[in-house]
mmCIF file of C-alpha atoms in Angstrom:
data_model
loop_
_atom_site.group_PDB
_atom_site.id
_atom_site.type_symbol
_atom_site.label_atom_id
_atom_site.label_comp_id
_atom_site.label_asym_id
_atom_site.label_seq_id
_atom_site.Cartn_x
_atom_site.Cartn_y
_atom_site.Cartn_z
ATOM 1 C CA MET A 28 62.993 1.219 -31.300
ATOM 2 C CA ILE A 29 60.679 2.372 -28.503
ATOM 3 C CA GLU A 30 63.594 2.514 -26.036
ATOM 4 C CA ALA A 31 65.504 4.631 -28.566
ATOM 5 C CA LEU A 32 62.580 7.055 -28.808
ATOM 6 C CA TYR A 33 62.558 7.341 -25.015
ATOM 7 C CA GLN A 34 66.307 8.027 -24.902
ATOM 8 C CA ASN A 35 66.010 10.704 -27.592
ATOM 9 C CA ALA A 36 63.063 12.338 -25.823
ATOM 10 C CA SER A 37 64.858 12.232 -22.472
ATOM 11 C CA SER A 38 67.978 13.875 -23.889
ATOM 12 C CA HIS A 39 65.833 16.469 -25.628
ATOM 13 C CA TYR A 40 64.042 17.604 -22.485
ATOM 14 C CA SER A 41 67.160 17.379 -20.347
ATOM 15 C CA SER A 42 68.715 20.123 -22.469
ATOM 16 C CA TYR A 43 66.407 22.663 -20.846
ATOM 17 C CA PRO A 44 67.614 24.380 -17.670
ATOM 18 C CA THR A 45 64.449 23.420 -15.721
ATOM 19 C CA PRO A 46 63.247 20.038 -16.980
ATOM 20 C CA SER A 47 59.497 19.417 -16.795
ATOM 21 C CA LEU A 48 58.556 17.032 -14.016
ATOM 22 C CA ASP A 49 55.258 16.212 -15.767
ATOM 23 C CA VAL A 50 57.006 15.371 -19.032
ATOM 24 C CA HIS A 51 59.611 13.335 -17.176
ATOM 25 C CA TRP A 52 57.028 11.156 -15.451
ATOM 26 C CA THR A 53 55.106 10.823 -18.706
ATOM 27 C CA LEU A 54 58.213 9.362 -20.320
ATOM 28 C CA VAL A 55 58.888 7.134 -17.315
ATOM 29 C CA LEU A 56 55.370 5.705 -17.415
ATOM 30 C CA PHE A 57 55.668 5.227 -21.165
ATOM 31 C CA ARG A 58 58.959 3.362 -20.769
ATOM 32 C CA ASN A 59 57.500 1.119 -18.052
ATOM 33 C CA CYS A 60 54.614 0.252 -20.348
ATOM 34 C CA THR A 61 57.064 -0.812 -23.044
ATOM 35 C CA ARG A 62 58.918 -2.972 -20.531
ATOM 36 C CA LEU A 63 55.670 -4.670 -19.574
ATOM 37 C CA TRP A 64 55.154 -5.435 -23.253
ATOM 38 C CA LYS A 65 58.485 -7.239 -23.365
ATOM 39 C CA THR A 66 57.530 -9.659 -20.598
ATOM 40 C CA LYS A 67 56.586 -13.242 -21.360
ATOM 41 C CA ASP A 68 52.865 -12.747 -20.729
ATOM 42 C CA ARG A 69 51.914 -10.333 -23.460
ATOM 43 C CA LEU A 70 48.166 -10.966 -23.415
ATOM 44 C CA PRO A 71 47.186 -7.928 -21.272
ATOM 45 C CA MET A 72 49.216 -5.513 -23.391
ATOM 46 C CA LYS A 73 47.874 -7.102 -26.569
ATOM 47 C CA LEU A 74 44.341 -6.478 -25.380
ATOM 48 C CA LEU A 75 45.176 -2.847 -24.666
ATOM 49 C CA LEU A 76 46.852 -2.314 -28.028
ATOM 50 C CA GLN A 77 43.984 -4.024 -29.818
ATOM 51 C CA GLU A 78 41.554 -1.626 -28.182
ATOM 52 C CA ILE A 79 43.691 1.351 -29.252
ATOM 53 C CA ARG A 80 43.836 0.093 -32.843
ATOM 54 C CA ARG A 81 40.090 -0.612 -32.896
ATOM 55 C CA ASN A 82 38.931 2.745 -31.535
ATOM 56 C CA PRO A 83 40.080 5.774 -33.586
ATOM 57 C CA LEU A 84 39.275 8.097 -30.673
ATOM 58 C CA LEU A 85 42.102 6.478 -28.702
ATOM 59 C CA TRP A 86 44.545 7.619 -31.350
ATOM 60 C CA LEU A 87 44.227 11.022 -29.705
ATOM 61 C CA LEU A 88 46.381 9.650 -26.868
ATOM 62 C CA VAL A 89 49.307 11.164 -28.740
ATOM 63 C CA PHE A 90 48.085 14.562 -27.506
ATOM 64 C CA VAL A 91 48.736 13.629 -23.854
ATOM 65 C CA PRO A 92 52.534 14.110 -23.964
ATOM 66 C CA ILE A 93 52.096 16.934 -26.490
ATOM 67 C CA ALA A 94 49.791 18.843 -24.134
ATOM 68 C CA LEU A 95 52.119 18.389 -21.169
ATOM 69 C CA ALA A 96 55.190 19.411 -23.175
ATOM 70 C CA ALA A 97 53.512 22.408 -24.807
ATOM 71 C CA GLU A 98 52.490 23.821 -21.446
ATOM 72 C CA LYS A 99 56.076 23.723 -20.199
ATOM 73 C CA LEU A 100 57.703 25.016 -23.381
ATOM 74 C CA ASN A 101 55.313 27.917 -24.078
ATOM 75 C CA HIS A 102 53.443 29.282 -21.069
ATOM 76 C CA GLU A 103 51.650 32.058 -22.939
ATOM 77 C CA ALA A 104 49.794 30.043 -25.614
ATOM 78 C CA HIS A 105 46.695 29.609 -23.458
ATOM 79 C CA THR A 106 44.274 28.897 -26.285
ATOM 80 C CA LEU A 107 46.590 26.219 -27.665
ATOM 81 C CA HIS A 108 46.927 24.668 -24.205
ATOM 82 C CA PHE A 109 43.141 24.639 -23.823
ATOM 83 C CA VAL A 110 42.615 22.827 -27.136
ATOM 84 C CA LEU A 111 45.413 20.315 -26.527
ATOM 85 C CA SER A 112 44.231 19.531 -22.994
ATOM 86 C CA VAL A 113 40.677 18.859 -24.195
ATOM 87 C CA LEU A 114 41.994 16.605 -26.987
ATOM 88 C CA ALA A 115 44.112 14.762 -24.405
ATOM 89 C CA ILE A 116 41.316 14.289 -21.865
ATOM 90 C CA LEU A 117 38.905 12.701 -24.368
ATOM 91 C CA PRO A 118 40.893 9.506 -25.122
ATOM 92 C CA LEU A 119 41.835 9.170 -21.460
ATOM 93 C CA ALA A 120 38.126 9.255 -20.664
ATOM 94 C CA VAL A 121 37.476 6.446 -23.141
ATOM 95 C CA LEU A 122 40.204 4.281 -21.603
ATOM 96 C CA LEU A 123 38.851 4.960 -18.126
ATOM 97 C CA SER A 124 35.405 3.970 -19.361
ATOM 98 C CA HIS A 125 36.593 0.644 -20.768
ATOM 99 C CA ALA A 126 38.561 -0.220 -17.645
ATOM 100 C CA THR A 127 35.632 0.660 -15.386
ATOM 101 C CA GLU A 128 33.280 -1.616 -17.310
ATOM 102 C CA SER A 129 35.711 -4.490 -16.887
ATOM 103 C CA VAL A 130 35.976 -3.872 -13.144
ATOM 104 C CA ALA A 131 32.194 -3.537 -12.837
ATOM 105 C CA ALA A 132 31.760 -6.922 -14.546
ATOM 106 C CA LYS A 133 33.737 -8.477 -11.684
ATOM 107 C CA THR A 134 32.533 -6.392 -8.744
ATOM 108 C CA GLY A 135 28.983 -5.543 -9.835
ATOM 109 C CA ASP A 136 27.503 -2.338 -11.212
ATOM 110 C CA SER A 137 27.061 -0.763 -7.767
ATOM 111 C CA VAL A 138 30.750 -0.952 -6.837
ATOM 112 C CA GLY A 139 31.800 -0.289 -10.414
ATOM 113 C CA GLY A 140 29.745 2.885 -10.540
ATOM 114 C CA LEU A 141 31.218 4.072 -7.228
ATOM 115 C CA LEU A 142 34.741 3.352 -8.473
ATOM 116 C CA ASN A 143 34.177 5.255 -11.708
ATOM 117 C CA ALA A 144 32.565 8.190 -9.898
ATOM 118 C CA THR A 145 35.470 8.379 -7.439
ATOM 119 C CA LEU A 146 38.187 8.293 -10.103
ATOM 120 C CA GLY A 147 36.221 10.562 -12.403
ATOM 121 C CA ASN A 148 35.695 13.146 -9.688
ATOM 122 C CA LEU A 149 39.446 13.280 -9.200
ATOM 123 C CA THR A 150 39.524 15.538 -12.257
ATOM 124 C CA GLU A 151 37.061 17.974 -10.701
ATOM 125 C CA LEU A 152 38.983 17.850 -7.436
ATOM 126 C CA VAL A 153 42.316 18.624 -9.132
ATOM 127 C CA ILE A 154 40.783 21.503 -11.091
ATOM 128 C CA ALA A 155 39.113 22.882 -7.972
ATOM 129 C CA ILE A 156 42.287 22.629 -5.874
ATOM 130 C CA ALA A 157 44.270 24.530 -8.518
ATOM 131 C CA ALA A 158 41.631 27.273 -8.546
ATOM 132 C CA LEU A 159 41.488 27.209 -4.742
ATOM 133 C CA GLN A 160 45.202 27.905 -4.459
ATOM 134 C CA ALA A 161 44.808 30.820 -6.859
ATOM 135 C CA GLY A 162 41.991 32.264 -4.762
ATOM 136 C CA GLN A 163 39.437 31.883 -7.575
ATOM 137 C CA TYR A 164 36.588 30.970 -5.237
ATOM 138 C CA THR A 165 33.907 31.886 -7.775
ATOM 139 C CA LEU A 166 35.344 29.325 -10.176
ATOM 140 C CA VAL A 167 35.604 26.733 -7.388
ATOM 141 C CA LYS A 168 32.004 27.159 -6.247
ATOM 142 C CA ALA A 169 30.725 27.294 -9.826
ATOM 143 C CA SER A 170 32.599 24.102 -10.733
ATOM 144 C CA VAL A 171 31.156 22.285 -7.703
ATOM 145 C CA ALA A 172 27.600 23.429 -8.447
ATOM 146 C CA GLY A 173 28.067 22.770 -12.156
ATOM 147 C CA ALA A 174 29.377 19.248 -11.551
ATOM 148 C CA ILE A 175 26.316 18.388 -9.450
ATOM 149 C CA VAL A 176 23.893 19.744 -12.067
ATOM 150 C CA THR A 177 25.822 18.326 -15.045
ATOM 151 C CA ASN A 178 25.986 14.832 -13.606
ATOM 152 C CA SER A 179 22.411 14.688 -12.365
ATOM 153 C CA LEU A 180 20.857 16.210 -15.494
ATOM 154 C CA PHE A 181 23.077 16.076 -18.570
ATOM 155 C CA MET A 182 24.914 12.816 -17.880
ATOM 156 C CA LEU A 183 21.796 11.052 -16.623
ATOM 157 C CA GLY A 184 19.624 12.429 -19.421
ATOM 158 C CA ALA A 185 22.128 11.621 -22.164
ATOM 159 C CA SER A 186 22.443 8.066 -20.809
ATOM 160 C CA PHE A 187 18.662 7.637 -20.991
ATOM 161 C CA LEU A 188 18.633 9.133 -24.486
ATOM 162 C CA LEU A 189 21.476 7.037 -25.918
ATOM 163 C CA GLY A 190 20.177 3.851 -24.340
ATOM 164 C CA GLY A 191 16.608 4.602 -25.388
ATOM 165 C CA LEU A 192 17.589 5.079 -29.017
ATOM 166 C CA LYS A 193 18.838 1.479 -29.056
ATOM 167 C CA TYR A 194 16.368 -0.185 -26.666
ATOM 168 C CA HIS A 195 12.620 0.469 -26.571
ATOM 169 C CA LEU A 196 12.431 0.335 -22.765
ATOM 170 C CA GLN A 197 15.209 0.040 -20.195
ATOM 171 C CA GLU A 198 15.018 -0.835 -16.514
ATOM 172 C CA PHE A 199 17.285 -0.049 -13.588
ATOM 173 C CA ASN A 200 17.350 -0.379 -9.810
ATOM 174 C CA ARG A 201 15.068 2.410 -8.607
ATOM 175 C CA VAL A 202 16.009 1.823 -4.961
ATOM 176 C CA ALA A 203 19.622 2.750 -5.693
ATOM 177 C CA ALA A 204 18.524 5.765 -7.744
ATOM 178 C CA ARG A 205 16.223 7.035 -4.996
ATOM 179 C CA PHE A 206 18.990 6.535 -2.445
ATOM 180 C CA GLN A 207 21.415 8.714 -4.455
ATOM 181 C CA ALA A 208 18.682 11.301 -5.046
ATOM 182 C CA GLY A 209 18.047 11.391 -1.287
ATOM 183 C CA LEU A 210 21.717 12.121 -0.642
ATOM 184 C CA LEU A 211 21.598 14.896 -3.227
ATOM 185 C CA PHE A 212 18.571 16.443 -1.547
ATOM 186 C CA LEU A 213 20.400 16.346 1.800
ATOM 187 C CA ALA A 214 23.366 18.169 0.271
ATOM 188 C CA THR A 215 21.030 20.738 -1.283
ATOM 189 C CA ILE A 216 19.659 21.578 2.152
ATOM 190 C CA ALA A 217 23.221 22.003 3.463
ATOM 191 C CA LEU A 218 24.030 24.394 0.588
ATOM 192 C CA LEU A 219 20.790 26.309 1.036
ATOM 193 C CA ILE A 220 21.424 27.227 4.680
ATOM 194 C CA PRO A 221 24.659 29.296 4.217
ATOM 195 C CA SER A 222 23.157 31.021 1.175
ATOM 196 C CA ALA A 223 20.043 31.953 3.140
ATOM 197 C CA VAL A 224 22.180 33.279 6.003
ATOM 198 C CA ALA A 225 24.315 35.363 3.650
ATOM 199 C CA ALA A 226 21.219 36.855 2.027
ATOM 200 C CA HIS A 227 20.169 38.367 5.365
ATOM 201 C CA ASP A 228 22.870 40.382 7.103
ATOM 202 C CA SER A 229 20.862 40.405 10.316
ATOM 203 C CA LEU A 230 21.313 36.648 10.692
ATOM 204 C CA GLY A 231 25.067 36.803 11.130
ATOM 205 C CA SER A 232 28.399 38.020 9.851
ATOM 206 C CA ALA A 233 30.740 36.505 7.283
ATOM 207 C CA GLY A 234 32.729 34.886 10.062
ATOM 208 C CA LEU A 235 29.645 33.136 11.351
ATOM 209 C CA ASN A 236 28.886 31.901 7.848
ATOM 210 C CA GLN A 237 32.356 30.368 7.619
ATOM 211 C CA GLU A 238 31.897 28.624 10.958
ATOM 212 C CA LEU A 239 28.509 27.366 9.790
ATOM 213 C CA SER A 240 29.995 26.090 6.534
ATOM 214 C CA LEU A 241 32.745 24.310 8.439
ATOM 215 C CA ALA A 242 30.235 22.568 10.707
ATOM 216 C CA LEU A 243 28.040 21.608 7.745
ATOM 217 C CA SER A 244 31.090 20.204 5.930
ATOM 218 C CA PHE A 245 31.748 17.753 8.757
ATOM 219 C CA LEU A 246 28.074 16.745 8.777
ATOM 220 C CA LEU A 247 28.106 16.147 5.021
ATOM 221 C CA LEU A 248 31.235 14.005 5.267
ATOM 222 C CA LEU A 249 29.609 12.004 8.055
ATOM 223 C CA ALA A 250 26.452 11.515 5.978
ATOM 224 C CA TYR A 251 28.497 10.387 2.970
ATOM 225 C CA GLY A 252 30.434 7.865 5.047
ATOM 226 C CA LEU A 253 27.254 6.454 6.560
ATOM 227 C CA GLY A 254 25.732 6.256 3.098
ATOM 228 C CA LEU A 255 28.644 4.168 1.863
ATOM 229 C CA TRP A 256 28.326 1.890 4.895
ATOM 230 C CA PHE A 257 24.618 1.473 4.188
ATOM 231 C CA SER A 258 24.927 0.753 0.449
ATOM 232 C CA LEU A 259 28.063 -1.389 0.496
ATOM 233 C CA ASN A 260 27.661 -3.251 3.781
ATOM 234 C CA THR A 261 24.460 -3.407 5.821
ATOM 235 C CA HIS A 262 21.937 -3.247 2.923
ATOM 236 C CA ARG A 263 24.015 -4.061 -0.133
ATOM 237 C CA GLU A 264 21.349 -6.510 -1.387
ATOM 238 C CA LEU A 265 19.067 -3.563 -2.130
ATOM 239 C CA PHE A 266 21.579 -2.228 -4.630
ATOM 240 C CA ALA A 267 22.053 -5.417 -6.657
ATOM 241 C CA SER A 268 22.042 -4.892 -10.404
ATOM 242 C CA THR A 269 18.918 -5.854 -12.348
ATOM 243 C CA ALA A 270 20.921 -6.498 -15.514
ATOM 244 C CA GLU A 271 22.397 -9.794 -16.562
ATOM 245 C CA GLU A 272 26.015 -10.656 -15.853
ATOM 246 C CA HIS A 273 28.581 -9.543 -18.400
ATOM 247 C CA GLU A 274 31.939 -11.051 -19.061
ATOM 248 C CA ALA A 275 34.848 -8.725 -18.465
ATOM 249 C CA VAL A 276 36.551 -7.599 -21.654
ATOM 250 C CA TRP A 277 39.853 -7.054 -19.880
ATOM 251 C CA PRO A 278 41.469 -9.060 -17.062
ATOM 252 C CA ILE A 279 40.944 -7.433 -13.685
ATOM 253 C CA GLY A 280 44.685 -6.759 -13.319
ATOM 254 C CA LEU A 281 44.885 -4.862 -16.608
ATOM 255 C CA ALA A 282 41.713 -2.942 -15.786
ATOM 256 C CA LEU A 283 42.981 -1.812 -12.370
ATOM 257 C CA ALA A 284 46.408 -0.884 -13.764
ATOM 258 C CA THR A 285 44.759 1.128 -16.536
ATOM 259 C CA LEU A 286 42.550 2.915 -14.011
ATOM 260 C CA ALA A 287 45.586 3.908 -11.935
ATOM 261 C CA VAL A 288 47.746 5.109 -14.844
ATOM 262 C CA VAL A 289 44.943 6.934 -16.654
ATOM 263 C CA THR A 290 43.908 8.685 -13.440
ATOM 264 C CA ILE A 291 47.453 10.040 -13.076
ATOM 265 C CA PHE A 292 47.452 11.346 -16.634
ATOM 266 C CA VAL A 293 44.004 12.905 -16.195
ATOM 267 C CA ALA A 294 45.260 14.759 -13.130
ATOM 268 C CA LEU A 295 48.314 16.061 -15.005
ATOM 269 C CA VAL A 296 46.345 17.184 -18.048
ATOM 270 C CA SER A 297 43.701 18.787 -15.811
ATOM 271 C CA GLU A 298 46.349 21.121 -14.420
ATOM 272 C CA VAL A 299 47.077 22.301 -17.968
ATOM 273 C CA PHE A 300 43.366 22.722 -18.602
ATOM 274 C CA VAL A 301 42.628 24.802 -15.505
ATOM 275 C CA GLY A 302 45.585 27.073 -16.239
ATOM 276 C CA SER A 303 44.267 27.922 -19.699
ATOM 277 C CA VAL A 304 40.495 27.692 -19.530
ATOM 278 C CA GLN A 305 39.960 31.181 -18.102
ATOM 279 C CA TYR A 306 42.016 32.865 -20.829
ATOM 280 C CA ALA A 307 40.451 30.818 -23.610
ATOM 281 C CA ALA A 308 36.912 31.428 -22.377
ATOM 282 C CA ALA A 309 37.455 35.178 -22.039
ATOM 283 C CA ALA A 310 37.744 35.443 -25.802
ATOM 284 C CA PHE A 311 34.156 34.190 -26.106
ATOM 285 C CA GLY A 312 32.769 36.558 -23.481
ATOM 286 C CA MET A 313 32.108 33.868 -20.877
ATOM 287 C CA SER A 314 31.878 34.746 -17.195
ATOM 288 C CA PRO A 315 33.863 32.849 -14.521
ATOM 289 C CA ALA A 316 30.590 31.416 -13.230
ATOM 290 C CA PHE A 317 29.670 30.047 -16.681
ATOM 291 C CA VAL A 318 33.169 28.657 -17.197
ATOM 292 C CA GLY A 319 33.071 26.794 -13.904
ATOM 293 C CA PHE A 320 29.420 25.746 -14.083
ATOM 294 C CA ILE A 321 29.418 24.489 -17.686
ATOM 295 C CA ILE A 322 32.868 24.120 -19.268
ATOM 296 C CA VAL A 323 34.879 22.867 -16.300
ATOM 297 C CA ALA A 324 32.024 20.570 -15.270
ATOM 298 C CA LEU A 325 31.701 19.027 -18.745
ATOM 299 C CA VAL A 326 35.422 18.489 -19.270
ATOM 300 C CA GLY A 327 35.928 17.281 -15.710
ATOM 301 C CA ALA A 328 33.162 14.693 -16.120
ATOM 302 C CA ALA A 329 34.394 13.424 -19.503
ATOM 303 C CA ALA A 330 35.698 10.160 -18.061
ATOM 304 C CA GLU A 331 32.477 9.408 -16.210
ATOM 305 C CA MET A 332 30.349 10.366 -19.207
ATOM 306 C CA ALA A 333 32.231 8.003 -21.486
ATOM 307 C CA ALA A 334 31.611 5.129 -19.082
ATOM 308 C CA ALA A 335 27.966 6.036 -18.443
ATOM 309 C CA PHE A 336 27.115 6.452 -22.139
ATOM 310 C CA SER A 337 28.864 3.229 -23.120
ATOM 311 C CA ALA A 338 27.070 1.282 -20.388
ATOM 312 C CA ALA A 339 23.694 2.700 -21.427
ATOM 313 C CA ARG A 340 24.237 1.581 -25.015
ATOM 314 C CA LYS A 341 24.945 -1.917 -23.669
ATOM 315 C CA ASN A 342 21.699 -1.929 -21.641
ATOM 316 C CA ARG A 343 23.583 -1.643 -18.344
ATOM 317 C CA LEU A 344 21.557 1.252 -17.059
ATOM 318 C CA ASP A 345 22.282 0.406 -13.411
ATOM 319 C CA LEU A 346 25.901 1.296 -14.058
ATOM 320 C CA SER A 347 24.953 4.499 -15.926
ATOM 321 C CA VAL A 348 22.578 5.705 -13.206
ATOM 322 C CA GLY A 349 25.076 4.722 -10.521
ATOM 323 C CA ILE A 350 27.814 6.769 -12.191
ATOM 324 C CA ALA A 351 25.653 9.838 -12.879
ATOM 325 C CA LEU A 352 23.829 10.171 -9.554
ATOM 326 C CA GLY A 353 26.677 8.636 -7.530
ATOM 327 C CA SER A 354 29.122 11.166 -8.920
ATOM 328 C CA ALA A 355 26.757 14.065 -8.236
ATOM 329 C CA ALA A 356 26.210 12.878 -4.660
ATOM 330 C CA GLN A 357 29.941 12.425 -4.129
ATOM 331 C CA ILE A 358 30.652 15.946 -5.363
ATOM 332 C CA ALA A 359 28.022 17.400 -3.048
ATOM 333 C CA LEU A 360 28.756 15.357 0.081
ATOM 334 C CA PHE A 361 32.493 14.736 -0.226
ATOM 335 C CA VAL A 362 34.317 17.004 -2.685
ATOM 336 C CA ALA A 363 32.616 20.252 -1.614
ATOM 337 C CA PRO A 364 33.268 19.719 2.127
ATOM 338 C CA VAL A 365 36.855 18.647 1.438
ATOM 339 C CA LEU A 366 37.448 21.855 -0.533
ATOM 340 C CA VAL A 367 36.120 23.903 2.395
ATOM 341 C CA LEU A 368 38.555 22.142 4.734
ATOM 342 C CA LEU A 369 41.454 22.500 2.281
ATOM 343 C CA SER A 370 40.813 26.239 1.959
ATOM 344 C CA TYR A 371 41.997 26.620 5.569
ATOM 345 C CA LEU A 372 45.315 24.988 4.586
ATOM 346 C CA ILE A 373 46.151 26.052 1.018
ATOM 347 C CA GLY A 374 43.750 28.909 0.213
ATOM 348 C CA PRO A 375 44.431 32.593 0.709
ATOM 349 C CA ALA A 376 41.335 32.703 2.950
ATOM 350 C CA PRO A 377 38.775 30.216 4.273
ATOM 351 C CA MET A 378 36.019 29.338 1.797
ATOM 352 C CA ASP A 379 32.383 28.890 2.757
ATOM 353 C CA LEU A 380 29.484 27.021 1.156
ATOM 354 C CA ASN A 381 27.664 30.219 0.243
ATOM 355 C CA LEU A 382 26.587 30.000 -3.427
ATOM 356 C CA TRP A 383 24.721 32.647 -5.364
ATOM 357 C CA PRO A 384 20.935 32.090 -5.203
ATOM 358 C CA GLY A 385 20.695 30.957 -8.829
ATOM 359 C CA ALA A 386 23.184 28.128 -8.265
ATOM 360 C CA VAL A 387 21.294 26.834 -5.234
ATOM 361 C CA ALA A 388 18.027 26.968 -7.173
ATOM 362 C CA MET A 389 19.538 25.048 -10.090
ATOM 363 C CA ILE A 390 20.921 22.368 -7.774
ATOM 364 C CA LEU A 391 17.521 22.052 -6.095
ATOM 365 C CA PHE A 392 15.630 21.758 -9.383
ATOM 366 C CA ALA A 393 18.244 19.327 -10.767
ATOM 367 C CA THR A 394 17.774 17.111 -7.712
ATOM 368 C CA ILE A 395 13.993 17.216 -8.055
ATOM 369 C CA THR A 396 14.223 16.432 -11.778
ATOM 370 C CA ALA A 397 16.581 13.507 -11.188
ATOM 371 C CA SER A 398 14.203 12.161 -8.533
ATOM 372 C CA LEU A 399 11.207 12.407 -10.846
ATOM 373 C CA VAL A 400 12.807 10.721 -13.873
ATOM 374 C CA THR A 401 14.202 7.822 -11.819
ATOM 375 C CA THR A 402 11.254 7.100 -9.545
ATOM 376 C CA SER A 403 9.727 4.395 -11.795
ATOM 377 C CA GLY A 404 12.915 2.394 -12.421
ATOM 378 C CA ARG A 405 12.254 2.566 -16.177
ATOM 379 C CA SER A 406 13.420 4.924 -18.880
ATOM 380 C CA THR A 407 12.913 5.759 -22.539
ATOM 381 C CA TRP A 408 14.710 8.150 -24.838
ATOM 382 C CA PHE A 409 12.176 10.942 -24.224
ATOM 383 C CA VAL A 410 12.852 10.883 -20.484
ATOM 384 C CA GLY A 411 16.462 11.679 -21.334
ATOM 385 C CA VAL A 412 15.343 14.536 -23.570
ATOM 386 C CA LEU A 413 13.407 16.089 -20.682
ATOM 387 C CA ALA A 414 16.442 16.033 -18.373
ATOM 388 C CA ILE A 415 18.740 17.448 -21.057
ATOM 389 C CA MET A 416 16.284 20.258 -21.840
ATOM 390 C CA VAL A 417 16.301 21.342 -18.188
ATOM 391 C CA TYR A 418 20.118 21.419 -18.291
ATOM 392 C CA LEU A 419 20.149 23.475 -21.508
ATOM 393 C CA MET A 420 17.729 25.959 -19.945
ATOM 394 C CA PHE A 421 20.094 26.401 -17.002
ATOM 395 C CA ALA A 422 23.110 26.843 -19.304
ATOM 396 C CA THR A 423 21.313 29.414 -21.462
ATOM 397 C CA ALA A 424 20.155 31.425 -18.463
ATOM 398 C CA LEU A 425 23.624 31.414 -16.909
ATOM 399 C CA TYR A 426 25.293 32.499 -20.159
ATOM 400 C CA LEU A 427 22.872 35.372 -20.837
ATOM 401 C CA LEU A 428 22.340 36.334 -17.181
ATOM 402 C CA PRO A 429 25.558 35.752 -15.217
ATOM 403 C CA PRO A 430 25.403 36.326 -11.439
ATOM 404 C CA ALA A 431 26.208 39.784 -10.152
ATOM 405 C CA GLY A 432 29.939 40.506 -10.077
ATOM 406 C CA ASN A 433 30.765 37.857 -12.708
ATOM 407 C CA LYS A 434 29.912 39.691 -15.920
#
């Protein structure tokens, strides 16, 4: 029956003069999954199907092929594409969360958090690259700044809040948290320098600012690499989880396969999202800076949020903090420099690290707030409320007072 559905779908899409590559690969991946189900060892697929039946949110997976097909069949329905892409990203985020928890149970919360942050940030990277190619540098810079602030304030605060509502007091590895906060502070300094130079014309021209941003990008990448070497190799004992061991819900093979497949689908759906978000947001009077800073950041971090919130509710706050602060640090020290380098290859013009003053200030205050709420290695629900309130203040100010030239 499933093979018949695939054949009918294939013949349907082949009738169009320019078949959709995204839809084609969606059907190919779907057919391969059905073939895996027909193998003798059905336990991994049974576990996956049981999870889908148990969690109603995963029933939204049906919107993944619908979103990809709708974008190819009707290019002008931007609002519809926006809604379908959001509905498709949510269940993919839940699957990514479940797979990450299973991997973290085998590798430890430190490596598991890094893995989730890396795969989760792929969404932000895909969205940013699409905007970079279109020359929408305001959206790119706003999405980078928004991802840093969203992860270090909203994701971290919501994890503390959700975990604190279930547990009276939670503990986590404060050494790891302070390490990630230190990396964030380093990145904030790197972002502050080009903005300060741009604010004073006497300090240099735009060309000098681009050269400065390029040099700072290499330094940030070097710092990120050395940070990984420090946390995963020379001093990995400092980042050991304080929580008890948990048994993996899924076998490691199923978890890794799910991570790979879901990441592909997230990347495909993200392309639909970035192509429609600007048109959909314009109807609500949102500026490009607000769209990138808030909407793109929230949707792009959906996969990481699902994993962080689920871990917090299971009293695995090391994993939650590792995902939230690790993702923010990775955006600041890896994704942002990579986008600057890619702008020389695929952008209409080189991009610098010059953000508007408000964005730099928000990143700085978000870093300070994250450092303050994680310095004790303990959390309660009210600590999460404090971090979320700071984020809501930033969002309100940006919506009512967009930066100059983005109204």
